[in-house]
Short mmCIF file of C-alpha atoms and ligand atoms in Angstrom, two decimals:
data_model
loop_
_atom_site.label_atom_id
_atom_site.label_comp_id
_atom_site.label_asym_id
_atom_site.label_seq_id
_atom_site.Cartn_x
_atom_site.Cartn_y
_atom_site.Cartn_z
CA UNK A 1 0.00 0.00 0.00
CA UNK A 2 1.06 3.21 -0.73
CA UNK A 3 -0.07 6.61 0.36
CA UNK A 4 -0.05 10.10 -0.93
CA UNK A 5 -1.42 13.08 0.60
CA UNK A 6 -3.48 15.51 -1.84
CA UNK A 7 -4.35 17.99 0.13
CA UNK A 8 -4.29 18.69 4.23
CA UNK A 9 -7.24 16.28 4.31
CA UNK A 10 -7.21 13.75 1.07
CA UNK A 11 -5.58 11.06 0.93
CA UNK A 12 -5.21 8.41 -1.93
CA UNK A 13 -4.42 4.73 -1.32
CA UNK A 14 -2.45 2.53 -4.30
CA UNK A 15 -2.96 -0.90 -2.89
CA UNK A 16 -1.82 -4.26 -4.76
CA UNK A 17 -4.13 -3.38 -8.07
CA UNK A 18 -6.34 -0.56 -7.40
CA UNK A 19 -6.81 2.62 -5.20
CA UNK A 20 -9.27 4.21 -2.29
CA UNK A 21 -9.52 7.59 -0.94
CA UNK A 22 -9.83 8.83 2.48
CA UNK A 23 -11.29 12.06 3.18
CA UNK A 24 -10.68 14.05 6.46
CA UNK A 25 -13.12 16.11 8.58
CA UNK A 26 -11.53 16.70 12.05
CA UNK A 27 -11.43 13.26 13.97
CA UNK A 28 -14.10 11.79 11.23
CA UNK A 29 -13.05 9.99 8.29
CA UNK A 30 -15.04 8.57 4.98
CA UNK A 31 -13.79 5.92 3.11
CA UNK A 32 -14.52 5.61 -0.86
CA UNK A 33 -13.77 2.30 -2.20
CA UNK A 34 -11.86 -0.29 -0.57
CA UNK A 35 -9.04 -2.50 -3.31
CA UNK A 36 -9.42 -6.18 -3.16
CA UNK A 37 -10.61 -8.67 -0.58
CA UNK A 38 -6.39 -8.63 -0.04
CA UNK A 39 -6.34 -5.10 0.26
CA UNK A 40 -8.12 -5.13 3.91
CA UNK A 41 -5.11 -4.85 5.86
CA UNK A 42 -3.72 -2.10 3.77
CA UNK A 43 -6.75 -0.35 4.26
CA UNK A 44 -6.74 -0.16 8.11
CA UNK A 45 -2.86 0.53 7.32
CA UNK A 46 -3.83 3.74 5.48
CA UNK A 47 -5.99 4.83 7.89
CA UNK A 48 -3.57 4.54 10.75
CA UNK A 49 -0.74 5.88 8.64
CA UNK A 50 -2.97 9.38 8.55
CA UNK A 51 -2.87 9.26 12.57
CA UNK A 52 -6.45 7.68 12.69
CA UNK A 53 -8.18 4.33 13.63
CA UNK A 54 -10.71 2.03 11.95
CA UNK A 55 -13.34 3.75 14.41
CA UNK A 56 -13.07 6.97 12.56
CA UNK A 57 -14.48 5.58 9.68
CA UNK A 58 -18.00 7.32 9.43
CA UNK A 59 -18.95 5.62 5.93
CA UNK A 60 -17.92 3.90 3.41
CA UNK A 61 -18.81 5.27 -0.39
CA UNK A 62 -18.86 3.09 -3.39
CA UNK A 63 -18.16 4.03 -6.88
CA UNK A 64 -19.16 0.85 -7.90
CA UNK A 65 -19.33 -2.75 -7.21
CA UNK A 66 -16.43 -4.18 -9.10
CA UNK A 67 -14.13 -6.76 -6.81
CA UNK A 68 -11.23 -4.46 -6.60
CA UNK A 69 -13.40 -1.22 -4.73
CA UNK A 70 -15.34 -3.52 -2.82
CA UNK A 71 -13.25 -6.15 -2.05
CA UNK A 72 -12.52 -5.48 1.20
CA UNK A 73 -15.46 -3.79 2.92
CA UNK A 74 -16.77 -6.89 4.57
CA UNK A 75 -13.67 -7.42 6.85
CA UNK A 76 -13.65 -3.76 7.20
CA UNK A 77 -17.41 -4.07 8.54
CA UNK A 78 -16.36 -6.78 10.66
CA UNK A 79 -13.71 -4.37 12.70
CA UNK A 80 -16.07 -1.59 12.47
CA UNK A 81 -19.78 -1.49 11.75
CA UNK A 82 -20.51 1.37 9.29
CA UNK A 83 -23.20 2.56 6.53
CA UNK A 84 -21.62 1.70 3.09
CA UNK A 85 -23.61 3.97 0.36
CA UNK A 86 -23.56 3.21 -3.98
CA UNK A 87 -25.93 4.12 -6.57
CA UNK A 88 -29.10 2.05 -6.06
CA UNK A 89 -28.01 0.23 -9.78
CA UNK A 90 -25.26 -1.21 -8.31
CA UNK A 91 -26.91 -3.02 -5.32
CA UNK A 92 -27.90 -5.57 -6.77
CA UNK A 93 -24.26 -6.64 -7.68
CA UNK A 94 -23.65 -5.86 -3.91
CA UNK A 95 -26.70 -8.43 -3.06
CA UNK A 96 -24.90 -11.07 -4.72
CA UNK A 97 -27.32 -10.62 -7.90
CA UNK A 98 -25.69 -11.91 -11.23
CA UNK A 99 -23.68 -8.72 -12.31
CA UNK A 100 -21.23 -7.13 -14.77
CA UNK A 101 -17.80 -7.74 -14.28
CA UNK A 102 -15.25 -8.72 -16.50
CA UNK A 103 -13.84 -12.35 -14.88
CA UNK A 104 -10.12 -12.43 -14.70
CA UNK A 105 -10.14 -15.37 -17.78
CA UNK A 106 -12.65 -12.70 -19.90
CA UNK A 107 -9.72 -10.19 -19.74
CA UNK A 108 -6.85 -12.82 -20.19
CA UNK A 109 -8.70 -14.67 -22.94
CA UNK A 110 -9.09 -11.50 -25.00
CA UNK A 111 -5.54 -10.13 -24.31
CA UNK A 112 -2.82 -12.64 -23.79
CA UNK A 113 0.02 -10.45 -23.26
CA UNK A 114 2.81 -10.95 -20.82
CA UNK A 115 1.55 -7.65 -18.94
CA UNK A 116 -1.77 -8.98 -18.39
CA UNK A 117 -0.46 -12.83 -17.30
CA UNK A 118 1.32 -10.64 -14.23
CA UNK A 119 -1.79 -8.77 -13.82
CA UNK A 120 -4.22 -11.99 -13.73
CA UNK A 121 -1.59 -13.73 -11.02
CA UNK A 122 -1.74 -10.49 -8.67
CA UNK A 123 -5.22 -9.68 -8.57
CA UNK A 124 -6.09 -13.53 -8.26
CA UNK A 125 -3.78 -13.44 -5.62
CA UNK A 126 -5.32 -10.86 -4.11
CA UNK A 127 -9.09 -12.07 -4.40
CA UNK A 128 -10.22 -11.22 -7.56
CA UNK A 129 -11.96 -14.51 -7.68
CA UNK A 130 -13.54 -14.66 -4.52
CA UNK A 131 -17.46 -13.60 -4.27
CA UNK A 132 -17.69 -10.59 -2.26
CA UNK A 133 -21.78 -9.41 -0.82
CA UNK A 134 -22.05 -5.65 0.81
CA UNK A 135 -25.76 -6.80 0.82
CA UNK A 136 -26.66 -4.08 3.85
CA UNK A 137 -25.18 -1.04 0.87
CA UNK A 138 -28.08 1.64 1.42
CA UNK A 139 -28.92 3.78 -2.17
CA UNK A 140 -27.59 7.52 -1.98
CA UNK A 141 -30.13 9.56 -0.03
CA UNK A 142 -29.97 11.74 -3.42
CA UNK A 143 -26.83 14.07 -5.47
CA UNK A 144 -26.58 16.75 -3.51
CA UNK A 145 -23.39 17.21 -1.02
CA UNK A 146 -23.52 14.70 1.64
CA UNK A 147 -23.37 15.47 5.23
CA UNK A 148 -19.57 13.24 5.64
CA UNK A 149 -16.37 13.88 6.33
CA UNK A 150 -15.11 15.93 3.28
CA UNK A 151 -18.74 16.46 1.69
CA UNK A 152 -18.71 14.38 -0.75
CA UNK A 153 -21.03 15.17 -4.17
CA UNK A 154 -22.16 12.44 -5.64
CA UNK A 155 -22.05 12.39 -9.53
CA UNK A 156 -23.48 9.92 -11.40
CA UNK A 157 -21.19 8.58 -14.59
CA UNK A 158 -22.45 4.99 -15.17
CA UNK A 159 -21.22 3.44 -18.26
CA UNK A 160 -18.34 0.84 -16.38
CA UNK A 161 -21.18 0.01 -14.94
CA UNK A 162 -24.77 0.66 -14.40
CA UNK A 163 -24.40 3.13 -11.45
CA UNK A 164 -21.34 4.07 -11.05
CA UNK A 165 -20.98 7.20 -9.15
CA UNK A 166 -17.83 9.66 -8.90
CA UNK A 167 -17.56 11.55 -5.91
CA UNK A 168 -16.06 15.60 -5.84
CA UNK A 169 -14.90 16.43 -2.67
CA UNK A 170 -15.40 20.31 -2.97
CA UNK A 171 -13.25 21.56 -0.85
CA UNK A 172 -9.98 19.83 -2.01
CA UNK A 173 -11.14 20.34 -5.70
CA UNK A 174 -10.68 16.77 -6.24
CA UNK A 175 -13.26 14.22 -7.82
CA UNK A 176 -12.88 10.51 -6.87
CA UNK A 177 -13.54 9.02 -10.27
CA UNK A 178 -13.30 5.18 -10.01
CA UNK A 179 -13.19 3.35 -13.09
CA UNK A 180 -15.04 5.82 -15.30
CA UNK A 181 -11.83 8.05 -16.20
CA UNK A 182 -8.11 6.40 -14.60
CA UNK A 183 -4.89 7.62 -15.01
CA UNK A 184 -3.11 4.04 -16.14
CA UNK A 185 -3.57 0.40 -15.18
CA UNK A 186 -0.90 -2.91 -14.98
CA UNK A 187 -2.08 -3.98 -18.23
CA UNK A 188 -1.47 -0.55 -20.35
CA UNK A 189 0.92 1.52 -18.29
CA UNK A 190 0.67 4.75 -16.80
CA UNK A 191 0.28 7.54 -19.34
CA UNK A 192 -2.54 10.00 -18.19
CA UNK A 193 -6.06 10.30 -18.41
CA UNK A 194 -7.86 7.30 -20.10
CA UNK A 195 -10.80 5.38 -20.02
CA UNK A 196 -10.34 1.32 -18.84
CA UNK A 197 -9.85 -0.59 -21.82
CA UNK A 198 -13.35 -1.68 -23.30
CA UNK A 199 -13.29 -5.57 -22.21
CA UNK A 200 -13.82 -4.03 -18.46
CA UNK A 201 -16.34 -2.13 -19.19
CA UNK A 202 -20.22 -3.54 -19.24
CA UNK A 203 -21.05 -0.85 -21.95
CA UNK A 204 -18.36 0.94 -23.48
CA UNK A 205 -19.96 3.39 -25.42
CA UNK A 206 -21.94 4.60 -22.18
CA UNK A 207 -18.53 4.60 -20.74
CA UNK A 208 -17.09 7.57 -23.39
CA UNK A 209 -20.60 9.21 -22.71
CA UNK A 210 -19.94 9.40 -18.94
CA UNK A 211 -17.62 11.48 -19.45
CA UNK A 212 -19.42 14.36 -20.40
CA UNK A 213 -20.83 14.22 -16.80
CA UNK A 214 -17.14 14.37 -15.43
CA UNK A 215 -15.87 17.45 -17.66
CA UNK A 216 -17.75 20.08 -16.48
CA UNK A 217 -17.09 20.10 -12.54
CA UNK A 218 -15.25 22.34 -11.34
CA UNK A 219 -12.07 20.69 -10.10
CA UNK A 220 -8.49 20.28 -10.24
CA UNK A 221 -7.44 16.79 -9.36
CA UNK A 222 -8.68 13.52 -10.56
CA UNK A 223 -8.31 10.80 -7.82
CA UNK A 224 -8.61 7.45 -10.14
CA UNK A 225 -9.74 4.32 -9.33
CA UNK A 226 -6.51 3.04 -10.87
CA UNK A 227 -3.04 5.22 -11.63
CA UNK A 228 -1.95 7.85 -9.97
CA UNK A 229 -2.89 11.42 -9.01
CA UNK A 230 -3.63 13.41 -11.93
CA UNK A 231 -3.42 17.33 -11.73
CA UNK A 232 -5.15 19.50 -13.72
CA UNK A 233 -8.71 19.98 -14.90
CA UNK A 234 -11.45 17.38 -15.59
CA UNK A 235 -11.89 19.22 -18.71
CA UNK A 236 -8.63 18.60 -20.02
CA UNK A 237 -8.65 15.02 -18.16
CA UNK A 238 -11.80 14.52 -20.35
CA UNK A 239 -10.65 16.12 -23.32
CA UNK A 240 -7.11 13.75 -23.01
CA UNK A 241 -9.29 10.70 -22.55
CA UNK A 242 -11.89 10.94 -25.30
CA UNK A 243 -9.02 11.71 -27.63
CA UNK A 244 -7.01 8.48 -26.47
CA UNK A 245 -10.08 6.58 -27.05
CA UNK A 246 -10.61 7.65 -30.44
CA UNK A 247 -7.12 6.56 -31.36
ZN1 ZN B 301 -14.51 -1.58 -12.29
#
């Protein structure tokens, strides 16, 4: 795990394959996204690295229900009984419902590159096959700011999936974006603002239309679900992305 301070009270976590955010309000924390079922320990790590404890933890936000930013809420609940919010499309995924993710073998089997072999062994290693239920996930009470540590602002972007959500935190001028705009991945590299590539993604033409959603806020750092901290503005993040996509 590996942490980086945004701003006094932002934090973003790289843990074995993808990244959470914790943001500050005083003694109160919320947690958005959580890595793998692996990733548990480094979570609790991350929080106590920032001078805090599990018991901090107010709530837990979900960008969407994908193994690696949900993987480890359920040993997380188990140390510390919080509400876990996500879009109300994505709790049926959470409920153990049949949902959209690309399997490990889907990716492999339609990239067999030495760069994704590595991948497939660490995130397998780290859970990505195990079946992971946040089945008490309540629906956001609505997209206005939400009364949590950092006041987080709900945007909905779904495309990688049904309901995924991105979250600004207003007063650090930073949007956690999840998997609908990253900043690189083990399988491509690190290079910037991107979308996933399409094989992730339930429906990837919804996934280039998200976007639109993400380029006008009003912010200055893009805290991906995957890659590292991007500065600059979502337009440009956008603008970078789209144009990537279109090759
Ligand atoms: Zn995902």
């Amino acid at each position: 795990m590996r942490l980086q301070q945004v701003t006094s009270d932002v934090f973003l976590a790289e843990g074995i394959a993808s990244n959470w955010v914790i943001a500050r309000d005083g003694t109160d924390l919320t947690l958005i996204d959580a890595g793998y079922p692996g990733d548990a320990a480094g979570v609790v790590a991350s929080i106590e690295q920032i001078g805090h404890r599990i018991e901090d933890v107010r709530a837990v936000l979900i960008t969407h229900a994908h193994i690696d930013h949900v993987g480890a809420i359920p040993a997380l609940l188990e140390l510390h009984r919080v509400a876990t919010y996500a879009d109300d499309r994505e709790l049926p995924t959470l409920r153990g419902e049949p949902h959209e993710q690309a399997t490990t073998w889907d990716v492999v089997s339609r990239s067999w590159r030495p760069r994704v072999a590595k991948w497939a062994i660490t995130v397998a290693r780290a859970g990505a096959r195990t079946e992971i239920h946040v089945p008490e996930t309540q629906e956001l009470p609505g997209n206005s700011a939400l009364d949590l540590p950092g006041g987080p602002i709900p945007i909905s972007c779904p495309g990688h999936t049904s309901g995924h959500t991105a979250y600004l935190l207003p007063a650090a001028g930073a949007v956690v974006t999840g998997d609908a705009l990253i900043t690189g991945h083990p399988i491509v590299g690190t290079d910037g603002p991107q979308l996933l590539p399409g094989f992730f993604s339930h429906d990837s033409a919804a996934a280039v239309t998200a976007l639109d959603a993400l380029a006008d806020i009003r912010a200055d750092t893009l805290l991906p679900g995957h890659g590292p901290v991007w500065r600059g503005t979502l337009h440009d993040a956008v603008a970078t992305a789209v144009a990537r996509a279109r090759g």
